[in-house]
Short mmCIF file of C-alpha atoms in Angstrom, two decimals:
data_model
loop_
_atom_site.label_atom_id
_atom_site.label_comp_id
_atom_site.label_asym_id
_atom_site.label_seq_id
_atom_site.Cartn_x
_atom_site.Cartn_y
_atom_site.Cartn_z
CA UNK A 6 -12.22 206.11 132.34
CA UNK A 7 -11.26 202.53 132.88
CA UNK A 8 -8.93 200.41 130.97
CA UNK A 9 -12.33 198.03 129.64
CA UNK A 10 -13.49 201.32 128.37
CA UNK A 11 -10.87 202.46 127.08
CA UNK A 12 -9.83 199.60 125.44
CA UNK A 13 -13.37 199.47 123.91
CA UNK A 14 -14.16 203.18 123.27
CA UNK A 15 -11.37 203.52 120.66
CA UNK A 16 -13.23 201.23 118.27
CA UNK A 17 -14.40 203.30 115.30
CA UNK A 18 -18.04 203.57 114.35
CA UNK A 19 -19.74 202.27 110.87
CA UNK A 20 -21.89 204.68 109.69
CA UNK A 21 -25.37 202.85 109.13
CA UNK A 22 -28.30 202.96 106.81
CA UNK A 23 -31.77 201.78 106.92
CA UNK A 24 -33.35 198.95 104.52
CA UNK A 25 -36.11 197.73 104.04
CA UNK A 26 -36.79 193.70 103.67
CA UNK A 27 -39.85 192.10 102.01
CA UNK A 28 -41.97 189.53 103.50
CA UNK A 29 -45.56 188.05 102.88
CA UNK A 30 -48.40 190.04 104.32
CA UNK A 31 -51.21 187.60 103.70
CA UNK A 32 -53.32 187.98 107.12
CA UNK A 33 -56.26 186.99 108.36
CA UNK A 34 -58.35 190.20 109.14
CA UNK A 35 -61.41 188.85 110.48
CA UNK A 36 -60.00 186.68 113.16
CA UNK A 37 -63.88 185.60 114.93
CA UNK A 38 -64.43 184.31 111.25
CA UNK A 39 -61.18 182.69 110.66
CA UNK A 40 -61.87 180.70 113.71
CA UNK A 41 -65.50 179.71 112.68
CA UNK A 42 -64.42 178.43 109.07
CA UNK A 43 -62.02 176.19 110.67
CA UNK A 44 -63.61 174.42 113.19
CA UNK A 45 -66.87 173.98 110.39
CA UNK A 46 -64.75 171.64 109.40
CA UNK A 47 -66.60 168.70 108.90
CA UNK A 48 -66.62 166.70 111.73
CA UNK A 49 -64.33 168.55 114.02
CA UNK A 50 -66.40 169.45 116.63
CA UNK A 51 -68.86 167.28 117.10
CA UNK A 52 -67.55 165.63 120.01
CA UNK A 53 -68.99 168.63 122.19
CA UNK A 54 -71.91 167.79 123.98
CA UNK A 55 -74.44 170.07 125.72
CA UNK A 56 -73.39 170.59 129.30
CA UNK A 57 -70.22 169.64 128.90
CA UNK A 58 -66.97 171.69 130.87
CA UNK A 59 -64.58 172.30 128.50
CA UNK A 60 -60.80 173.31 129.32
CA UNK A 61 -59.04 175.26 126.63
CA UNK A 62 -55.53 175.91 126.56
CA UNK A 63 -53.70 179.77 126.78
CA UNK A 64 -49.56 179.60 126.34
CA UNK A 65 -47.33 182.24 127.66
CA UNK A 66 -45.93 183.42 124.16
CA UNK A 67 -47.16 186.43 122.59
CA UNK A 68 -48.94 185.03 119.73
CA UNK A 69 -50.82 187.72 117.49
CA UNK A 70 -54.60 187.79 118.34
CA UNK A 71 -54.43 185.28 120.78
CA UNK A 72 -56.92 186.76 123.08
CA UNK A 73 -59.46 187.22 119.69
CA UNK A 74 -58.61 183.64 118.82
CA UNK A 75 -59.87 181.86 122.41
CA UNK A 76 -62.64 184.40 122.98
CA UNK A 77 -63.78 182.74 119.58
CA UNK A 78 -63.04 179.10 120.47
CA UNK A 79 -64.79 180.19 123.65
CA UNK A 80 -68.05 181.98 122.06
CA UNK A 81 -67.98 178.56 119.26
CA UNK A 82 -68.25 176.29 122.36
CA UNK A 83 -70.89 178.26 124.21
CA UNK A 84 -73.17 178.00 121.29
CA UNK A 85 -72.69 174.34 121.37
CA UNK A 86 -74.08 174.60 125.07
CA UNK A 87 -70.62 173.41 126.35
CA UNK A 88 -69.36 175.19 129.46
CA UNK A 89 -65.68 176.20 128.87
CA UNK A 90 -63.28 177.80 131.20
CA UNK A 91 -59.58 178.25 130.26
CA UNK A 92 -56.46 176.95 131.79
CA UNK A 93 -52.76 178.94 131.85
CA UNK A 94 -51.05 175.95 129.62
CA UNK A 95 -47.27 177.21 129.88
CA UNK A 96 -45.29 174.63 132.40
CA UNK A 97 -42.57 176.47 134.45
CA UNK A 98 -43.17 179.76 132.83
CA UNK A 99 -45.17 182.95 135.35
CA UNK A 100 -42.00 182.27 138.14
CA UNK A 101 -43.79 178.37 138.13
CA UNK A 102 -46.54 180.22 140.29
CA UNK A 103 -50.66 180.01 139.77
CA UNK A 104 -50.68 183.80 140.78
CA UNK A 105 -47.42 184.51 137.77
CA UNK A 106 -48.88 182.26 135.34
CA UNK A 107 -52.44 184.31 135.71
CA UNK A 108 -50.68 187.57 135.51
CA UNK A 109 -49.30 186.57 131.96
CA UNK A 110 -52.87 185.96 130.73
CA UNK A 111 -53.84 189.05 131.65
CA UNK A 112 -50.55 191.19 129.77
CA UNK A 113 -51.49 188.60 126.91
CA UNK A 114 -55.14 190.81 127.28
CA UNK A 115 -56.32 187.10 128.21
CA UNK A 116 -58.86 187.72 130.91
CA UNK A 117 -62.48 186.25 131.88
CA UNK A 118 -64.02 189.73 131.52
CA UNK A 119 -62.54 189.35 127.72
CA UNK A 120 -63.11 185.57 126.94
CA UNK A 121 -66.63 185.47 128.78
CA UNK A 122 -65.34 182.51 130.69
CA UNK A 123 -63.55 181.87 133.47
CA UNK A 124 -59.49 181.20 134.04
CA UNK A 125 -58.59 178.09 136.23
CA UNK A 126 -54.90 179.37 136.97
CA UNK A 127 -53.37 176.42 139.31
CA UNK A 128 -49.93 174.40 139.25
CA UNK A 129 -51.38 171.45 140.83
CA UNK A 130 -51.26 168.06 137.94
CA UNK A 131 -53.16 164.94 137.88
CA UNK A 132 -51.84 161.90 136.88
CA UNK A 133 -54.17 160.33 133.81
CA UNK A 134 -51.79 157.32 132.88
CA UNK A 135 -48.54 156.29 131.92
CA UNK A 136 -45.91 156.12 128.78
CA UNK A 137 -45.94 153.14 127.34
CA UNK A 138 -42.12 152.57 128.93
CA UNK A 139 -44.28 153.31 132.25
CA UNK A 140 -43.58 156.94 132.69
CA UNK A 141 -46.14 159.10 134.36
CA UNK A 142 -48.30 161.60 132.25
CA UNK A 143 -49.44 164.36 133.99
CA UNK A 144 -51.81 167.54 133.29
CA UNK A 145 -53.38 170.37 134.45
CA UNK A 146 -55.33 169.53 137.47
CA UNK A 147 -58.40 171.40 136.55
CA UNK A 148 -58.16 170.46 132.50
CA UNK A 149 -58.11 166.70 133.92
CA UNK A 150 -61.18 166.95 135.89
CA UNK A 151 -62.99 168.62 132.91
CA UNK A 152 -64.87 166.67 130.40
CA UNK A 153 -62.81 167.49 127.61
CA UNK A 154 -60.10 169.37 126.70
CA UNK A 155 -59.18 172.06 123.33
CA UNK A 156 -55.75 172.47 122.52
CA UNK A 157 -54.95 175.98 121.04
CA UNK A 158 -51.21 177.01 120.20
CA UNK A 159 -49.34 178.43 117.48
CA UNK A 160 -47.48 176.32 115.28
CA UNK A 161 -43.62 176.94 114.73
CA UNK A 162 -39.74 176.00 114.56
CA UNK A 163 -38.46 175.77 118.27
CA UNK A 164 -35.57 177.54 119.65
CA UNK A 165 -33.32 174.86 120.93
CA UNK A 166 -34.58 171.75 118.54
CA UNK A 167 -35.23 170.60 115.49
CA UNK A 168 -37.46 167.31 115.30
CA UNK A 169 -40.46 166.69 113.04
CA UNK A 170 -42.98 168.64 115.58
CA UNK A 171 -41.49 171.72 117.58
CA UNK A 172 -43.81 174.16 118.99
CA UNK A 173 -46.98 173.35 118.54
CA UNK A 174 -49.97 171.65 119.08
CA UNK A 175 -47.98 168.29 120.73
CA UNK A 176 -45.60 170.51 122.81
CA UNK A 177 -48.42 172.21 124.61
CA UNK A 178 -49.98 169.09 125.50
CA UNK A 179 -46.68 167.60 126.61
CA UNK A 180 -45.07 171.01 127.87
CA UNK A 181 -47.25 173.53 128.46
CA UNK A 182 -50.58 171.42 129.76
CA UNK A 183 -48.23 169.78 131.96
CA UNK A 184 -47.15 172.62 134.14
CA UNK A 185 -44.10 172.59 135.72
CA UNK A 186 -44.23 168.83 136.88
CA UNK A 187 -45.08 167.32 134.27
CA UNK A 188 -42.57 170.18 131.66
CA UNK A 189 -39.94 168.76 133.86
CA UNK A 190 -40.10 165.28 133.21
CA UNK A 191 -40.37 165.91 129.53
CA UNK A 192 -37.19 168.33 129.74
CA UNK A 193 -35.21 165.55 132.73
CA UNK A 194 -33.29 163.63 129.51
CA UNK A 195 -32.16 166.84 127.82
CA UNK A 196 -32.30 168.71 124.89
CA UNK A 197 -30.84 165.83 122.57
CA UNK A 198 -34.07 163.77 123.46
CA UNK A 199 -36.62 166.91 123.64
CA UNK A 200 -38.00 165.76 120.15
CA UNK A 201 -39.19 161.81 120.67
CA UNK A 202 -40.07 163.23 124.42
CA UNK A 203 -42.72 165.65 123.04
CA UNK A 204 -44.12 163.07 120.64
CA UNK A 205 -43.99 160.33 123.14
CA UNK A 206 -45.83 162.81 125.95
CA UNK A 207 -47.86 164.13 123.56
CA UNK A 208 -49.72 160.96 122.37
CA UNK A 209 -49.73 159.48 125.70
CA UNK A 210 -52.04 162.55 126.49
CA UNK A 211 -53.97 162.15 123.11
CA UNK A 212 -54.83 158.40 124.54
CA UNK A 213 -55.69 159.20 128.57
CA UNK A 214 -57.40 162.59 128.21
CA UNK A 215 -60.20 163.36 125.96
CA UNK A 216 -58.94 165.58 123.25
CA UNK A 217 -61.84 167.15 121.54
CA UNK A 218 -60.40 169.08 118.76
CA UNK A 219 -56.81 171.50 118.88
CA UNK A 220 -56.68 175.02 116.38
CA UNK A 221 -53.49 175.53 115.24
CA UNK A 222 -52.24 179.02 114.54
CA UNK A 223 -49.61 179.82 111.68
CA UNK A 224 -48.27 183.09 111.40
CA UNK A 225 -46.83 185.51 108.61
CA UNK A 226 -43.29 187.11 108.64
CA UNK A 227 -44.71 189.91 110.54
CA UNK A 228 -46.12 187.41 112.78
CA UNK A 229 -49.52 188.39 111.94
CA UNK A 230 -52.10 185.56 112.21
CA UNK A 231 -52.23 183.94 108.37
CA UNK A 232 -53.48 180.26 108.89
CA UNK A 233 -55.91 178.96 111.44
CA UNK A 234 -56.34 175.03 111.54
CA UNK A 235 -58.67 172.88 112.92
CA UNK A 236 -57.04 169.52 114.07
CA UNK A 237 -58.69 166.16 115.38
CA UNK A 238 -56.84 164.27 117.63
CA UNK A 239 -56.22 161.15 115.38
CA UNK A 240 -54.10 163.91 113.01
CA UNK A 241 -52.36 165.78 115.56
CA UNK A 242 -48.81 164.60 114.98
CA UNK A 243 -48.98 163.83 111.18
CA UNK A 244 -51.24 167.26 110.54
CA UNK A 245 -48.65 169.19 113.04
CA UNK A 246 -45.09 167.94 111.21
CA UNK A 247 -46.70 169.17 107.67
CA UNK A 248 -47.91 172.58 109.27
CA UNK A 249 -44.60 173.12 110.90
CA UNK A 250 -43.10 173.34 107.15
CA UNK A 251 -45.75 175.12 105.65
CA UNK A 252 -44.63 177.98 109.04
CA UNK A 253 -40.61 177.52 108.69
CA UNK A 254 -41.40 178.97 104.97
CA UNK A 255 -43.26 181.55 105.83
CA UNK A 256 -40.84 182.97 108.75
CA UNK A 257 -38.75 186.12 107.94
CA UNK A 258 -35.43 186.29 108.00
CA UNK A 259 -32.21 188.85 107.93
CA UNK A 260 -31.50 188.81 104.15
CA UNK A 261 -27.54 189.45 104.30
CA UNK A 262 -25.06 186.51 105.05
CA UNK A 263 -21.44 186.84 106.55
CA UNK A 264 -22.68 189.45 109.48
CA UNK A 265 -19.87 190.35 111.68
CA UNK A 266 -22.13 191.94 114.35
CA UNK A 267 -25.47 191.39 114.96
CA UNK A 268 -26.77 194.27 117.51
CA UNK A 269 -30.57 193.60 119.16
CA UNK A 270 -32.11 196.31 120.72
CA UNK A 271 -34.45 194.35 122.81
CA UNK A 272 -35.20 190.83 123.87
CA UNK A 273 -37.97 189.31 126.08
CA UNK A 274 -40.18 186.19 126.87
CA UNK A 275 -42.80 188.75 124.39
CA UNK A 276 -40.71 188.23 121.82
CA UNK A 277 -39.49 184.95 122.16
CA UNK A 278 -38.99 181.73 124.38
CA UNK A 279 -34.93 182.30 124.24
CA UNK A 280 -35.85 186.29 124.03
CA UNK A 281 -34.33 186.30 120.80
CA UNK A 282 -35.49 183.78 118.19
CA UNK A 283 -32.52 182.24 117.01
CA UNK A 284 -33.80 180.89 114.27
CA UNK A 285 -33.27 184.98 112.95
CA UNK A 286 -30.14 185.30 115.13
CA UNK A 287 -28.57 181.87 114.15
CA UNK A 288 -27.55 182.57 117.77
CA UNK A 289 -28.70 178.83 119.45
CA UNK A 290 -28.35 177.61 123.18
CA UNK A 291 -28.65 174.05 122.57
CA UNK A 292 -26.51 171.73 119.94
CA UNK A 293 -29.73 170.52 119.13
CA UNK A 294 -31.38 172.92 116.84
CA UNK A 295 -29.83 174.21 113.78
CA UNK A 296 -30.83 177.45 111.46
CA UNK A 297 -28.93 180.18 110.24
CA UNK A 298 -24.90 181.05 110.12
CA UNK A 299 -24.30 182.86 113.66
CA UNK A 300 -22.84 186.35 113.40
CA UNK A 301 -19.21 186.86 114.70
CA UNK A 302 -20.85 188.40 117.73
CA UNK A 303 -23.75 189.06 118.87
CA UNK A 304 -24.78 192.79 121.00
CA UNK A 305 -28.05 192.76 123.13
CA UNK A 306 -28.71 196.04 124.48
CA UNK A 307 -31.60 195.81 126.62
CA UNK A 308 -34.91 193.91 127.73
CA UNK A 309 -38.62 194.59 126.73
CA UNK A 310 -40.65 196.09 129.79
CA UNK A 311 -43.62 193.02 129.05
CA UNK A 312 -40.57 190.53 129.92
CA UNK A 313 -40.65 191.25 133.80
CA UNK A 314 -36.97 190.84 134.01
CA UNK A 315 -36.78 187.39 132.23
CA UNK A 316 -33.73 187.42 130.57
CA UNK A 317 -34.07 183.90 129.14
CA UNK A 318 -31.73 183.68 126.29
CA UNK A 319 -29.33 186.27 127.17
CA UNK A 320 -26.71 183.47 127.63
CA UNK A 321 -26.53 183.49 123.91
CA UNK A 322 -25.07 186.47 123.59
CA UNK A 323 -21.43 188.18 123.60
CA UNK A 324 -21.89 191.51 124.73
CA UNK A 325 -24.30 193.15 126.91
CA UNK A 326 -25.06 196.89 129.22
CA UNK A 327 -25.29 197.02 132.43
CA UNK A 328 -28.85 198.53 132.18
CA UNK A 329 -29.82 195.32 131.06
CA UNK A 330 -28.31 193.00 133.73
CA UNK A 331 -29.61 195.05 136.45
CA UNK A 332 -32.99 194.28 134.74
CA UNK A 333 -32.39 191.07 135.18
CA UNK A 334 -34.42 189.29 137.23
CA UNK A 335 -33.33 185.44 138.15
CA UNK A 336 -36.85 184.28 140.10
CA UNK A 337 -38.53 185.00 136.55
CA UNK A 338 -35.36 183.96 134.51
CA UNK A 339 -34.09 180.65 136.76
CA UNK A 340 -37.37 178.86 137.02
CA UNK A 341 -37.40 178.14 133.14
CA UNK A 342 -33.79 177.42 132.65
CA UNK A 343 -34.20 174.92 135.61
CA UNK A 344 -37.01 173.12 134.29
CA UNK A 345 -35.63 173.22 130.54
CA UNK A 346 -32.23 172.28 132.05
CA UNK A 347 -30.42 174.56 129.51
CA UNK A 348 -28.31 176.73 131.69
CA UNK A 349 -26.52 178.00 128.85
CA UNK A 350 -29.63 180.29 127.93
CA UNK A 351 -29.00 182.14 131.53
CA UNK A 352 -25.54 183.11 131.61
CA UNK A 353 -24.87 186.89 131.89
CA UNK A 354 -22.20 187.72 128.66
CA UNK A 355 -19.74 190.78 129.34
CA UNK A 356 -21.58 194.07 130.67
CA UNK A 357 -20.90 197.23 129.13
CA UNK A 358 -21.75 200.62 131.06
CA UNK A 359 -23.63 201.72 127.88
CA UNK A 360 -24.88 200.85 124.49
CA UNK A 361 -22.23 202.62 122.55
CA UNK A 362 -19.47 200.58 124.32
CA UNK A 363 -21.14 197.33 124.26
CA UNK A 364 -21.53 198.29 120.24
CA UNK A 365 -17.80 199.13 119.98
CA UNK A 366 -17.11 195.50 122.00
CA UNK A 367 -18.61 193.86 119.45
CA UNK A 368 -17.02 195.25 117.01
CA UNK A 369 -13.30 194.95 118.87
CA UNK A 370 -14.13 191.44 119.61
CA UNK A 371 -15.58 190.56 116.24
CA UNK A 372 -12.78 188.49 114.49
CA UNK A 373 -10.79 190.17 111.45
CA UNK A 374 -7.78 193.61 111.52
CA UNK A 375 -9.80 196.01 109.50
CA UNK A 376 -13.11 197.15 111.78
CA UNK A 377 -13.91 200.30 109.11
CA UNK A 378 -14.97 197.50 107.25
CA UNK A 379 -16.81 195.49 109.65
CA UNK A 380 -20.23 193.80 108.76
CA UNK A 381 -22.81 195.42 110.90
CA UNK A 382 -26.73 194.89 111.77
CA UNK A 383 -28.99 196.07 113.64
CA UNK A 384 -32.85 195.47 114.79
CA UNK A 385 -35.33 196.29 116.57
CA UNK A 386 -36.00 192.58 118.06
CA UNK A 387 -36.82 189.62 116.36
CA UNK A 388 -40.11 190.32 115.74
CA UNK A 389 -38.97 193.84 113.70
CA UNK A 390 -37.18 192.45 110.46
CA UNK A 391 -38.97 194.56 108.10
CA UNK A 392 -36.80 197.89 108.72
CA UNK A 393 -33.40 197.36 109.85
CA UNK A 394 -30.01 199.12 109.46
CA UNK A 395 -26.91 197.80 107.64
CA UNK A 396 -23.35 199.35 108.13
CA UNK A 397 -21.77 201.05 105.06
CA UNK A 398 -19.88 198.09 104.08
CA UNK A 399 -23.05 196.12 103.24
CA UNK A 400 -24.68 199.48 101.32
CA UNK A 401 -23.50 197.19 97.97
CA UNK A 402 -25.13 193.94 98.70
CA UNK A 403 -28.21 196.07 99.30
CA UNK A 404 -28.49 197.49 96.44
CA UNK A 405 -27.76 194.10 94.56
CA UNK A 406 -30.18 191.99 96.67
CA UNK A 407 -33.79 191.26 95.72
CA UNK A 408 -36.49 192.11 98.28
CA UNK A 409 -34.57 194.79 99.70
CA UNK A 410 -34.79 198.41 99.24
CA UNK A 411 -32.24 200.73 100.52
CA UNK A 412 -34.30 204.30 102.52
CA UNK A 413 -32.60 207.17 103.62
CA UNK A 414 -29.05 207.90 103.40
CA UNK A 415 -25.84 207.05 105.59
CA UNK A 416 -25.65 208.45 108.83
CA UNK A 417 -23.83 207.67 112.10
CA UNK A 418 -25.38 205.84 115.10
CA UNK A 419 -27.14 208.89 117.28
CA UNK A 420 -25.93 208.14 121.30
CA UNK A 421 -27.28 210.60 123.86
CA UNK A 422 -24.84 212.08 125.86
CA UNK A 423 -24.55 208.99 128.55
CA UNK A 424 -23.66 207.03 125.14
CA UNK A 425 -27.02 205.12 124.72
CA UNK A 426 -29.16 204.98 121.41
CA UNK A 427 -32.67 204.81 123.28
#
């Protein structure tokens, strides 16, 4: 054994319990109908014309009943007699590539056999006008040539900004429509000017293209599909800033404060832009966007298999395996940190030979004398908030706080015998 192990290997173990946390389950079950009611909004869709080609927008994230939601849109438009077709809307992400972009879609379950339509996957822009400080706007080859476009994203707090719109319906026109030419030049001036960028991009696309309606998506604490929103394009950014409140109340949250280590199981593009939202983590890459208190440290174990070696994100953490860094994977992790210019997401944190060593790091590193006492979580990933496990020192606050009921009893973490938990 090596000193680093050694050194790290005589930290002592919490034992850990599992709780259980509380969140809103109000869903939409009947996702086909969910989209219907929406866009019979009054008004909403009647710029669709017979004949028309239509270009609707699919994003990389893995946004609950996506694939239901544009197979809908798609279906809705069809009836119309429009003649849709759907474009990959996710700038740099898919390794920048036509072919990576498409392969997404599919993982996503987004595919023309399933929508009934067919995908347009290309990186190639057009120019449709300026800024007005005389900036070039560009989209989606294909979208531009089409003779209109539907904007469909998910509406949410970003992970490296906070500005009146974040992810949603503005940033996929100004991001994701963009590909990676046009996500660059939104991204060139940095983090601390992501927020006007998006709004500036974002109307100047609202002005040269012909927006025909976008469906915004809001989404429960268990990221189920709750809200679906039909949007005209003269509401976009005052309709987006209200729905991006009515989704930062909604999101879920780890319901214990003062956490000395935070361990993650698993992080991935699937789960996240930055792999881990750190709007849960309070674990941020930028200065830019603010949330919750960050733990002392924070342990990522491992990556999701749907993540294809993107580690985005991982720079955010303090400790590490080895398993995972050999995962990673810098032509799908670079291109995104490149075009986002936030190296600080990518940089590989110490690398433990296993999980229970990068656990005890953690803990060693965590700041404080007495580590029987330390103030441990863990979860599943970001997306997994409704069971996780507290160490014994937190058993009180449990028991104390509302929304959370303590299952099981105490028992130590369970490592194989090459000292991993899974």
């Amino acid at each position: 054994m090596g000193v680093v192990n050694a050194l790290a290997g005589r930290m002592p173990l919490p034992r850990m319990i599992q709780v259980e946390q509380y969140f809103d389950r109000t869903a939409i079950t009947d996702i086909g109908g969910g989209v219907r009611d929406a866009l019979a909004k009054e008004g909403i869709s009647d710029a669709v014309r017979p004949g028309m080609s239509v270009a609707i927008t699919a994003g990389s994230r893995g946004i609950s009943n996506i694939a239901a939601i544009l197979k809908a849109v798609v279906n809705i438009l069809k009836e119309k007699g429009a003649k849709p077709f759907v474009v990959p809307a996710m700038g740099s992400h898919g390794g920048a590539t036509a072919s990576g972009q498409l392969e997404i879609l599919t993982a996503l379950g987004i595919t023309e056999e399933y929508l009934g339509c067919p995908i347009r996957s290309s990186m190639e822009v057009k120019q449709i006008g300026t800024t007005p400080d005389g900036r070039p706007v560009q989209i989606d080859a294909f979208a531009a040539s089409a003779d209109g476009i539907v904007i469909v994203n998910r509406v949410k707090a970003h992970t490296s900004f906070t500005g009146p719109v974040e992810s949603g319906l503005m940033k996929m026109m100004a991001i994701g429509l963009a590909k990676q030419a046009g996500a660059e030049v939104c991204h060139q001036e940095g983090y601390a000017r992501i927020a006007d960028n998006i709004r500036k991009y974002g109307n100047a696309i609202l002005e040269h293209a012909n927006i025909l309606f976008g469906l915004a998506i809001i989404e429960n604490a268990f990221d189920d599909t709750c809200e679906l929103h039909a949007v005209s394009p003269a509401h976009f950014e005052k309709t987006e800033t209200e729905l991006l409140k009515r989704s930062k109340s909604l999101m879920p949250r780890i319901m214990f404060s003062d956490i000395d280590v935070l361990v993650v199981d698993k992080m991935g593009k699937n789960i996240s832009g930055l792999g881990m939202d750190p709007h849960i983590t309070g674990c941020f890459a930028s200065p830019y966007a603010s949330g919750p208190k960050r733990p002392d440290k924070l342990v990522v174990l491992d990556l999701t298999d749907e993540t294809h070696g993107n580690a985005n994100g991982i720079g955010v953490a303090d400790v590490t395996t080895r398993r995972l860094v050999e995962k990673f994977d810098s032509e799908a992790t670079y291109p995104n940190a490149l075009t986002a210019t936030l190296t600080a997401a990518v940089r590989i944190p110490m690398a433990m030979d296993n999980q229970k060593l990068a656990i005890q790091t953690g803990i060693k590193t965590a700041a404080g004398f007495n580590k029987e006492t330390i103030r441990l979580v863990r979860i599943a990933d970001t997306l997994s908030l409704s069971k996780i496990w507290i160490s014994e020192s937190m058993l009180e606050d449990a028991l104390k706080t509302p929304g959370v009921t303590v299952l099981g009893e105490l028992k130590p973490l369970a490592f194989d015998s090459e000292g991993n938990l899974f």
